[in-house]
Structures are given as structure tokens and as C-alpha cells.
Coordinates of N, CA and C in Angstrom, one line a residue:
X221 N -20.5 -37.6 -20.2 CA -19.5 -36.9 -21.1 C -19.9 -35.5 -21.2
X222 N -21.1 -35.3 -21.2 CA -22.1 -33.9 -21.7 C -21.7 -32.8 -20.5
X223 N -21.6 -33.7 -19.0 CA -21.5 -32.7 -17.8 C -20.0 -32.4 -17.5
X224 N -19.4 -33.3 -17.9 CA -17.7 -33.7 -17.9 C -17.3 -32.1 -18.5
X225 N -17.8 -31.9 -19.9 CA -17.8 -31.0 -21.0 C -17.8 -29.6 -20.6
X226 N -19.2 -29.8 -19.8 CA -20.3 -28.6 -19.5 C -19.0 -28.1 -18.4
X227 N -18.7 -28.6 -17.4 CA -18.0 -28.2 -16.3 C -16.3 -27.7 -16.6
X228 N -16.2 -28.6 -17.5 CA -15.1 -28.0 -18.1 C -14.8 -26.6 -18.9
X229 N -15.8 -26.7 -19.8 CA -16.0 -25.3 -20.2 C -16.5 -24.1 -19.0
X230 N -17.1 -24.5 -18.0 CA -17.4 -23.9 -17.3 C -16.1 -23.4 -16.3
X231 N -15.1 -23.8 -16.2 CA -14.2 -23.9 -15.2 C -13.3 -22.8 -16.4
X232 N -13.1 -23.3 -17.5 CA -12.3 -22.5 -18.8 C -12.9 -21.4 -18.4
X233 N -13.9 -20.8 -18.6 CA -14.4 -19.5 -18.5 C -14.3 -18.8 -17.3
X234 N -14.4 -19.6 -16.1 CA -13.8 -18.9 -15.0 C -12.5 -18.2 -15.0
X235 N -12.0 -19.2 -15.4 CA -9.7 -18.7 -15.6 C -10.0 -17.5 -16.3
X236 N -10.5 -18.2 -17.4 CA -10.4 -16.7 -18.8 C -10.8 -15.4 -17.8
X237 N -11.9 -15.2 -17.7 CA -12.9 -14.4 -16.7 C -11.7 -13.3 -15.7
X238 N -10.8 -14.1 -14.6 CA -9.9 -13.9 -13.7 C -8.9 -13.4 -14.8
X239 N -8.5 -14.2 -15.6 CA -6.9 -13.3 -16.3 C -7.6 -12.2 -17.1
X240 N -8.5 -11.9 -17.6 CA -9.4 -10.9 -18.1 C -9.5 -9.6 -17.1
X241 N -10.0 -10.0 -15.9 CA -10.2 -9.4 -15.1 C -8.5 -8.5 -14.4
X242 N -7.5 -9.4 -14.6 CA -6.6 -9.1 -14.1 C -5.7 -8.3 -15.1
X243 N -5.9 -8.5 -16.6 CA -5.3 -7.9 -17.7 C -6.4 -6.6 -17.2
X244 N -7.3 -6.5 -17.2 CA -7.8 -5.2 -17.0 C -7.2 -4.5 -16.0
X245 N -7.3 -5.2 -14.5 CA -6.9 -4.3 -13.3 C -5.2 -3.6 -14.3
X246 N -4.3 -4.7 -14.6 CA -3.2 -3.9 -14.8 C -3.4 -2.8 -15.8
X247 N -4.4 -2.8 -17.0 CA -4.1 -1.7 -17.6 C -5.0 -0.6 -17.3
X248 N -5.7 -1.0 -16.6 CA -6.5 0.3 -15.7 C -5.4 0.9 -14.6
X249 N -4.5 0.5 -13.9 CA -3.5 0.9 -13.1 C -2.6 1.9 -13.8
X250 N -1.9 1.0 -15.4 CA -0.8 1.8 -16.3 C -1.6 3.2 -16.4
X251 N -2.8 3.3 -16.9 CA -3.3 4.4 -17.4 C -3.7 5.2 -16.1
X252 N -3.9 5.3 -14.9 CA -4.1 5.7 -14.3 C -2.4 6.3 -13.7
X253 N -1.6 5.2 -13.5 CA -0.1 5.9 -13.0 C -0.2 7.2 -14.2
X254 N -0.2 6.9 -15.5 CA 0.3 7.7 -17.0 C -0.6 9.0 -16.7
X255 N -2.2 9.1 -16.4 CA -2.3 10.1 -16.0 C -2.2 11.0 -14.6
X256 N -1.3 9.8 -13.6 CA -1.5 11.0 -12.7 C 0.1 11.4 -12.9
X257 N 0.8 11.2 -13.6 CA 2.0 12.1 -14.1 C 2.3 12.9 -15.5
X258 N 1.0 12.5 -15.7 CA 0.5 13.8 -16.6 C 0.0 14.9 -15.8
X259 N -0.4 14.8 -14.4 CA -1.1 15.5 -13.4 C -2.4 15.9 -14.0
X260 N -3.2 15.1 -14.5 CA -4.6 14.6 -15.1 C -5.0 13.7 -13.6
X261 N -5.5 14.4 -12.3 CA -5.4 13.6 -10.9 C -7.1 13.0 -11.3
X262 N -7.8 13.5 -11.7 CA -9.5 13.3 -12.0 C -9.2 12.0 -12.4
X263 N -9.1 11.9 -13.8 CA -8.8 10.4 -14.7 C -8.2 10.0 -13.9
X264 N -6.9 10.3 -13.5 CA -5.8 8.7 -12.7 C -6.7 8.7 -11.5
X265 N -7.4 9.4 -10.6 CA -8.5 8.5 -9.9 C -9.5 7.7 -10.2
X266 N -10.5 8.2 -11.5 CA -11.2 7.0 -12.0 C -10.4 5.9 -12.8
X267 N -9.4 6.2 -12.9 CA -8.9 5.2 -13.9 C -8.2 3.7 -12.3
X268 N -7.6 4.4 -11.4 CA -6.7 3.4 -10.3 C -8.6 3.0 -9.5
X269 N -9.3 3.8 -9.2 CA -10.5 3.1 -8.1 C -11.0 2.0 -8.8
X270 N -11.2 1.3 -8.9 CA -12.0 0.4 -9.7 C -10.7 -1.0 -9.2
X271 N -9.5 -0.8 -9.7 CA -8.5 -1.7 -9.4 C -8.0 -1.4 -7.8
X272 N -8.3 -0.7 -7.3 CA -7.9 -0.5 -5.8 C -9.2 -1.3 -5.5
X273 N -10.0 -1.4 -5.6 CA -11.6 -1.6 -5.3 C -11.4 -3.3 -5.0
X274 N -10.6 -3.9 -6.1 CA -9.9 -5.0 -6.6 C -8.6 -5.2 -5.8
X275 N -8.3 -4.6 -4.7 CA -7.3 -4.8 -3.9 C -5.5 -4.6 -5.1
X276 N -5.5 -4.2 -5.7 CA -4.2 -3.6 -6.8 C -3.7 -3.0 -5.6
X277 N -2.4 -3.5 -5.0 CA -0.9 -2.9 -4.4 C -0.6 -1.9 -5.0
X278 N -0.7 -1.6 -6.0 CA 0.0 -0.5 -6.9 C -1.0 0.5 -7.0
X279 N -2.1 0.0 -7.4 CA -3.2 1.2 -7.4 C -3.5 1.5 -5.7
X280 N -3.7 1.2 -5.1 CA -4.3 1.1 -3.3 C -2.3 2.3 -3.3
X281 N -1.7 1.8 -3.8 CA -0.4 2.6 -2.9 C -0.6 4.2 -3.7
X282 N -0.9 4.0 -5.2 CA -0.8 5.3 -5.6 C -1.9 6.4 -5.3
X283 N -3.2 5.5 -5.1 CA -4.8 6.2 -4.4 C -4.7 6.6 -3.5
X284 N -3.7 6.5 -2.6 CA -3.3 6.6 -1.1 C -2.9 7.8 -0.8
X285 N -1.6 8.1 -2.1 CA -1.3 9.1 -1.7 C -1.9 10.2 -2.7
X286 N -3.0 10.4 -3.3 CA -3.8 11.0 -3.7 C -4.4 11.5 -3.3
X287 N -5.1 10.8 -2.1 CA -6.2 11.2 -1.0 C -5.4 12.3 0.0
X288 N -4.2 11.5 0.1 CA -3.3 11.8 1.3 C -3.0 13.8 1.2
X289 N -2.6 13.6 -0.2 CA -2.3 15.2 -0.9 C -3.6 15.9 -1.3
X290 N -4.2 15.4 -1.2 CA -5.5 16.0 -2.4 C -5.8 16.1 -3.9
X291 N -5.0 15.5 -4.5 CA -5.1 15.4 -5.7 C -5.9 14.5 -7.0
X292 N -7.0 15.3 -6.8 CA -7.8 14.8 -8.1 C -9.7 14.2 -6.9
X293 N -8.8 14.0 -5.7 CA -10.0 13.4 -4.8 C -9.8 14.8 -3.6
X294 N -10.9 14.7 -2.4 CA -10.1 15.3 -1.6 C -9.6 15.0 -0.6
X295 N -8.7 15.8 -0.2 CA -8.0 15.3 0.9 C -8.7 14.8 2.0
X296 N -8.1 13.6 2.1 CA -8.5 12.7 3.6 C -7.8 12.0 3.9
X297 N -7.1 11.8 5.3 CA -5.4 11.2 5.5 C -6.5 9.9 6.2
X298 N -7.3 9.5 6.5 CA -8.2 8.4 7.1 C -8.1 7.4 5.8
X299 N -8.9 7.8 4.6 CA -9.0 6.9 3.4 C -7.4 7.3 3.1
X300 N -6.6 7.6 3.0 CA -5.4 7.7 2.6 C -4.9 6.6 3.0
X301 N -4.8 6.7 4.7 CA -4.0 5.1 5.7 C -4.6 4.3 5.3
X302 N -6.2 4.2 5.1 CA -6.7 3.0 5.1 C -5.9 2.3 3.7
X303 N -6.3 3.5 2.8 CA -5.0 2.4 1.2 C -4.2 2.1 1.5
X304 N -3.0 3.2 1.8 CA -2.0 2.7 2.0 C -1.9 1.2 2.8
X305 N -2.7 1.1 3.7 CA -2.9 -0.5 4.8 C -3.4 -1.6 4.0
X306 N -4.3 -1.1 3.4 CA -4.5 -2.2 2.2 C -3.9 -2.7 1.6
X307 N -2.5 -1.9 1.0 CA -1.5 -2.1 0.2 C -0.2 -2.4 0.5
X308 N 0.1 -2.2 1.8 CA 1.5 -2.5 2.8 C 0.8 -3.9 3.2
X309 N -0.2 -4.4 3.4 CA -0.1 -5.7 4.0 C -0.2 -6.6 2.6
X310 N 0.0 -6.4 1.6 CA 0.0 -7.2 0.8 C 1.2 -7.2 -0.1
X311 N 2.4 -6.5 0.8 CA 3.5 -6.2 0.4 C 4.2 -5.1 -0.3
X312 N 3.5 -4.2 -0.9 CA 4.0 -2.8 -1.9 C 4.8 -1.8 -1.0
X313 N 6.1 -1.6 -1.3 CA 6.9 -1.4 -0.8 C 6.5 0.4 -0.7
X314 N 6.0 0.9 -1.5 CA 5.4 2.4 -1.6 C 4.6 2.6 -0.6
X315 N 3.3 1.6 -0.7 CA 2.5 1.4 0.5 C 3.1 1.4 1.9
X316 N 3.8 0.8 2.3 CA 4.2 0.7 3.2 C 5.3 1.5 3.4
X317 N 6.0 2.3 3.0 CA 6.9 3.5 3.3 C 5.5 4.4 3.5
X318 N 4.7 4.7 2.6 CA 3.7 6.1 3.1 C 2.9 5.4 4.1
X319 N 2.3 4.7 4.4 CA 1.9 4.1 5.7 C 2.7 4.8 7.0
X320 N 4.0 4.2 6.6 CA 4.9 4.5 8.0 C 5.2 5.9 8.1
X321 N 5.5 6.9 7.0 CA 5.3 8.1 7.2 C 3.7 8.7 7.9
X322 N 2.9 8.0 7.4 CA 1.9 8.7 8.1 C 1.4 8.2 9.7
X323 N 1.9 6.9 10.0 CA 2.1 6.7 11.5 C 3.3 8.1 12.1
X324 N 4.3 8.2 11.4 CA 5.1 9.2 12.0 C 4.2 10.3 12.3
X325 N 3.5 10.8 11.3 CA 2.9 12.3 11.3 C 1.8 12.5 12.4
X326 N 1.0 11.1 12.2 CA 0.1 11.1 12.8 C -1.2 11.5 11.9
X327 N -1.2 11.1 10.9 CA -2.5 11.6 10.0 C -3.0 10.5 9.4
X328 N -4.3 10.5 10.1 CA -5.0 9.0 9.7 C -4.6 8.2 10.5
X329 N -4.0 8.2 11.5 CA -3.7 7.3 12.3 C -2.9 7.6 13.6
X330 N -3.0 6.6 14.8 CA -2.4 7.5 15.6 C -1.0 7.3 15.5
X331 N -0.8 8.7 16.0 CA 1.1 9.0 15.9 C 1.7 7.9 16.9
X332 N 2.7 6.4 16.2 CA 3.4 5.8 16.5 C 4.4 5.7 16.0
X333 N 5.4 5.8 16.2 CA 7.4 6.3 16.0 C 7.2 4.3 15.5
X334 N 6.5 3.5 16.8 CA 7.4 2.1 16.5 C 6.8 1.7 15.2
X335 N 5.1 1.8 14.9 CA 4.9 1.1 13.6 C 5.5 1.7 12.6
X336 N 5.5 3.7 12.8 CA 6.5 3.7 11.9 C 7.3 3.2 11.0
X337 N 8.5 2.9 12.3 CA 9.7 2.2 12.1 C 9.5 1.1 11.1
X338 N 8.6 -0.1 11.8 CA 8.4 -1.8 11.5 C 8.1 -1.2 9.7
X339 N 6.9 -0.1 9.6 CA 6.4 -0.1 7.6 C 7.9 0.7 6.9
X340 N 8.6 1.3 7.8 CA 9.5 1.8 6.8 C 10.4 0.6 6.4
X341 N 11.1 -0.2 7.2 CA 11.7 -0.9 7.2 C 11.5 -1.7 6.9
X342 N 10.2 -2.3 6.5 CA 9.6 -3.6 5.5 C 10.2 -2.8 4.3
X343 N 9.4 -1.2 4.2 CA 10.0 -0.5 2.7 C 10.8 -0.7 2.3
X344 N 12.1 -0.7 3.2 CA 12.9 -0.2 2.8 C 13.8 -1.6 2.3
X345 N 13.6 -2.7 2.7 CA 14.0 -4.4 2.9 C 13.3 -5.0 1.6
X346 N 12.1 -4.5 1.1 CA 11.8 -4.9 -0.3 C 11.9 -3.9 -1.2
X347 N 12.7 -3.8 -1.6 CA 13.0 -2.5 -2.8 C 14.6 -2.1 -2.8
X348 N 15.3 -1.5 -3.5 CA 16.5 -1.2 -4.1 C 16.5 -0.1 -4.3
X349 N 17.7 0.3 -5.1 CA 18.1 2.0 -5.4 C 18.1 2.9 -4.5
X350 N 17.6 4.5 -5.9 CA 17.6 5.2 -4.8 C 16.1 5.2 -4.1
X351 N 15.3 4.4 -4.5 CA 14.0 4.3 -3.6 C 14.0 3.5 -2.2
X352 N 14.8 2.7 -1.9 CA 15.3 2.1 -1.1 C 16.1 3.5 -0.1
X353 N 17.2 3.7 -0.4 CA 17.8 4.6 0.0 C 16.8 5.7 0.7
X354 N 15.9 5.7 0.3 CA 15.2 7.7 0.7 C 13.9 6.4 1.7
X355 N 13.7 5.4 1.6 CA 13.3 5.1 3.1 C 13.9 4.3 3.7
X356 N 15.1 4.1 3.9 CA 16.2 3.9 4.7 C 16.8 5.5 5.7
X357 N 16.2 6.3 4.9 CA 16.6 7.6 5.2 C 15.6 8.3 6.5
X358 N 14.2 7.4 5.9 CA 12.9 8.1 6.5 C 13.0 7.3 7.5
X359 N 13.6 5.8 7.3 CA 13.0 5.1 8.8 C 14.1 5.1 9.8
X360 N 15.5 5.7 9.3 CA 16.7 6.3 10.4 C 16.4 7.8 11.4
X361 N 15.2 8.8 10.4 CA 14.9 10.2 11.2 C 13.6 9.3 12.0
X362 N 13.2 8.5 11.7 CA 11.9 7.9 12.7 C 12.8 7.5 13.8
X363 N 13.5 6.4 13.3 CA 14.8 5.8 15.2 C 15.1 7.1 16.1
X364 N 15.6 8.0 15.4 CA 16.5 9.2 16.3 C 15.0 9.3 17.2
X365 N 13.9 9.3 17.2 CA 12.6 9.5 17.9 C 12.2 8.6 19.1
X366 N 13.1 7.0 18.6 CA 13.0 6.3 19.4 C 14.3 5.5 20.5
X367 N 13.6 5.3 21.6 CA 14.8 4.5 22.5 C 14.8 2.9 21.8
X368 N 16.2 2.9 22.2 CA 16.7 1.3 22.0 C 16.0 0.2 22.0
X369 N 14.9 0.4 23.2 CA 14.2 -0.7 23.4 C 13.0 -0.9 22.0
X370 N 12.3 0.4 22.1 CA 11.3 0.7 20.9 C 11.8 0.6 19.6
X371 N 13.2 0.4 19.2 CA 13.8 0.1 17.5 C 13.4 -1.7 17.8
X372 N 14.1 -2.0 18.3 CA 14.3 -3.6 18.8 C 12.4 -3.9 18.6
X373 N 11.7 -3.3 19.3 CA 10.0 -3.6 19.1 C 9.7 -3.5 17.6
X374 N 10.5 -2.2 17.1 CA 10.2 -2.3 15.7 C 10.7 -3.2 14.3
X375 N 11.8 -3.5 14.7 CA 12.6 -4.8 14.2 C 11.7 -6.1 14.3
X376 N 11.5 -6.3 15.7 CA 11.0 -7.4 15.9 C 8.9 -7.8 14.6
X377 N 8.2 -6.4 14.9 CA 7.0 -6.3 14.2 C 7.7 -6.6 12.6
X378 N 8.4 -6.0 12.6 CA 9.0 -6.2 10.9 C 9.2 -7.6 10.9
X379 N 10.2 -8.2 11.3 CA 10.5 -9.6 11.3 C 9.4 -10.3 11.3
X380 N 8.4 -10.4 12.0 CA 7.2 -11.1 12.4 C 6.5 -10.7 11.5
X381 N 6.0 -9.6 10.2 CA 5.3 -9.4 9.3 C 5.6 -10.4 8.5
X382 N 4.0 -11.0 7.7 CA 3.4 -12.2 7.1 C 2.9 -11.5 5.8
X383 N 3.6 -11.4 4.5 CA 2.4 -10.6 3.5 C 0.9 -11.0 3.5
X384 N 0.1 -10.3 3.4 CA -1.1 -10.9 3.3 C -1.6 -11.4 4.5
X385 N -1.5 -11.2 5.5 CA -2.5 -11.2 7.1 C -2.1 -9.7 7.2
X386 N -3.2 -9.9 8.2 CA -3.3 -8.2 9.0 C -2.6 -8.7 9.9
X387 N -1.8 -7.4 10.2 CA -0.9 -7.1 11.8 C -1.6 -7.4 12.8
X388 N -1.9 -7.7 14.1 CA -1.9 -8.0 15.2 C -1.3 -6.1 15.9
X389 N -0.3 -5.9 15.2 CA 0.0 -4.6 16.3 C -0.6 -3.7 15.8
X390 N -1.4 -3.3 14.5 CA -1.4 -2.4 13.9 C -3.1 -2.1 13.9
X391 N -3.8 -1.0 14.5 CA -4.8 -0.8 14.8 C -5.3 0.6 14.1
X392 N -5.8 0.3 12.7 CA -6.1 1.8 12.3 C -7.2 2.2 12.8
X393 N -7.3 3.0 13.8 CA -8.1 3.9 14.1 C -8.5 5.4 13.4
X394 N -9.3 5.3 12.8 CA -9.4 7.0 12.5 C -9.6 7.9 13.3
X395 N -8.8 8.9 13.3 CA -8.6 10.2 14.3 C -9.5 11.6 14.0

């Protein structure tokens, strides 16, 4: 009965532990979004690393493009893609629009039109409004770049994306 108890309470404290941990990551995220639109970039980076660190979609997408601009860290479009990757494969629709923008540019990764396409168009497929709209926008000026066959490639990588596995086509190399 004593080990029955012991393991039970032991198992209790685990949960607690995880939703603890997880009430933290979100309000380490809130305060970190609240200061980086205070444009307080210093704080909203210590406040979002710690929960990016923790794999946070929201923080990994907003760290991303912190790094990506320079703000509050410095600029590095390498650690930029890598968040952003971190956070498009686990579905964040932010993530994965700046991902595919930066496949377009070619910063942090090599310049591909088709993955482009495949992260905008995950973006733009999980999300609404006008946030939806402006990468529906970004992943139609990526197509005009590509032939018929290479949209169809990009459709297809989209279709075939799994949240939470890594891509198979998607090779971050730093440049």
C-alpha cells in the first residue's frame, strides 16, 4: 500500500511539475511578446529563450525573427532559420511563413523558390484573415519564380507535411 502511495504521489508530482512548467513557458512567452512590442527587444529575448529552449512554437517563431532583424540579439539569419525550423515543423503558422520567406531570400539557408512555396503555403492553410491573406500574397510572388512543374513539387511537399517530423526535403544548411 506504502509503494502503491509512494508512486502515486510520485507520478502526481510529475503532472504538476509539466503543467507548472508549461504555465511557466506560456507566461514567459506572454511577457516576452508584451515586451517585444513595447520594443523592450533585450527583455522579450530573455523573457521568449528559455521557452524556445523548451521548443514554444510561439516563442521559436517570435526569437526567429529577432535574430533574423537584429533586435535585442544580433543579427544572424542561421539561428534565425534554425527557429524558425524549429517552429514550422511543429506547426506555427508564423514560423513557417518566415521560414519560407527566408528560403526565398536565401538567408540562413539555401535559396529555394520550391520550399519556399511548400512553408508559405502550409502558412498560409493554417491561419485566417488578414494574416492568411499577406502569405497567400508572399507564396503567389514566390510561384511567379517558379515553373508549373516546381509549384506541383511544392504542393505536393506541403501535402506530404506531418506536424512534428522533420521534412525529408528540407536540408538546413548554414551558408
Amino acid at each position: 500500500m506504502h509503494t502503491q502511495r509512494t508512486a502515486l504521489c510520485a507520478s502526481l508530482a510529475v503532472t504538476l511539475w509539466g503543467m507548472t512548467a508549461s504555465v511557466a513557458s506560456a507566461d514567459s512567452v506572454a511577457r516576452g511578446t508584451a515586451a517585444f512590442h513595447r520594443g523592450d527587444y533585450v527583455r522579450a529575448s530573455r523573457e521568449l529563450a528559455p521557452a524556445a529552449d523548451r521548443d514554444n512554437p510561439r516563442a521559436l517563431g517570435l526569437l526567429g525573427f529577432m535574430y533574423e532583424h537584429g533586435f535585442g540579439v544580433p543579427q544572424a539569419y542561421d539561428a534565425a532559420a534554425d527557429l524558425y525550423y524549429r517552429g514550422a515543423v511543429q506547426g506555427d503558422p508564423f514560423a513557417q511563413a518566415m521560414l519560407g520567406l527566408m528560403y526565398d531570400k536565401g538567408h540562413g539557408v539555401p535559396n529555394d523558390y520550391v520550399l519556399a512555396y511548400k512553408w508559405l503555403n502550409l502558412a498560409a492553410a493554417r491561419t485566417g484573415g488578414r494574416q492568411r491573406d499577406a502569405y497567400l500574397r508572399f507564396r503567389d510572388a514566390v510561384a511567379s519564380k517558379l515553373s508549373r512543374n516546381e509549384i506541383v513539387a511544392g504542393q505536393r511537399f506541403a501535402l506530404g507535411w506531418v506536424p512534428g517530423r522533420l521534412a525529408p526535403d528540407v536540408h538546413l544548411t548554414i551558408k
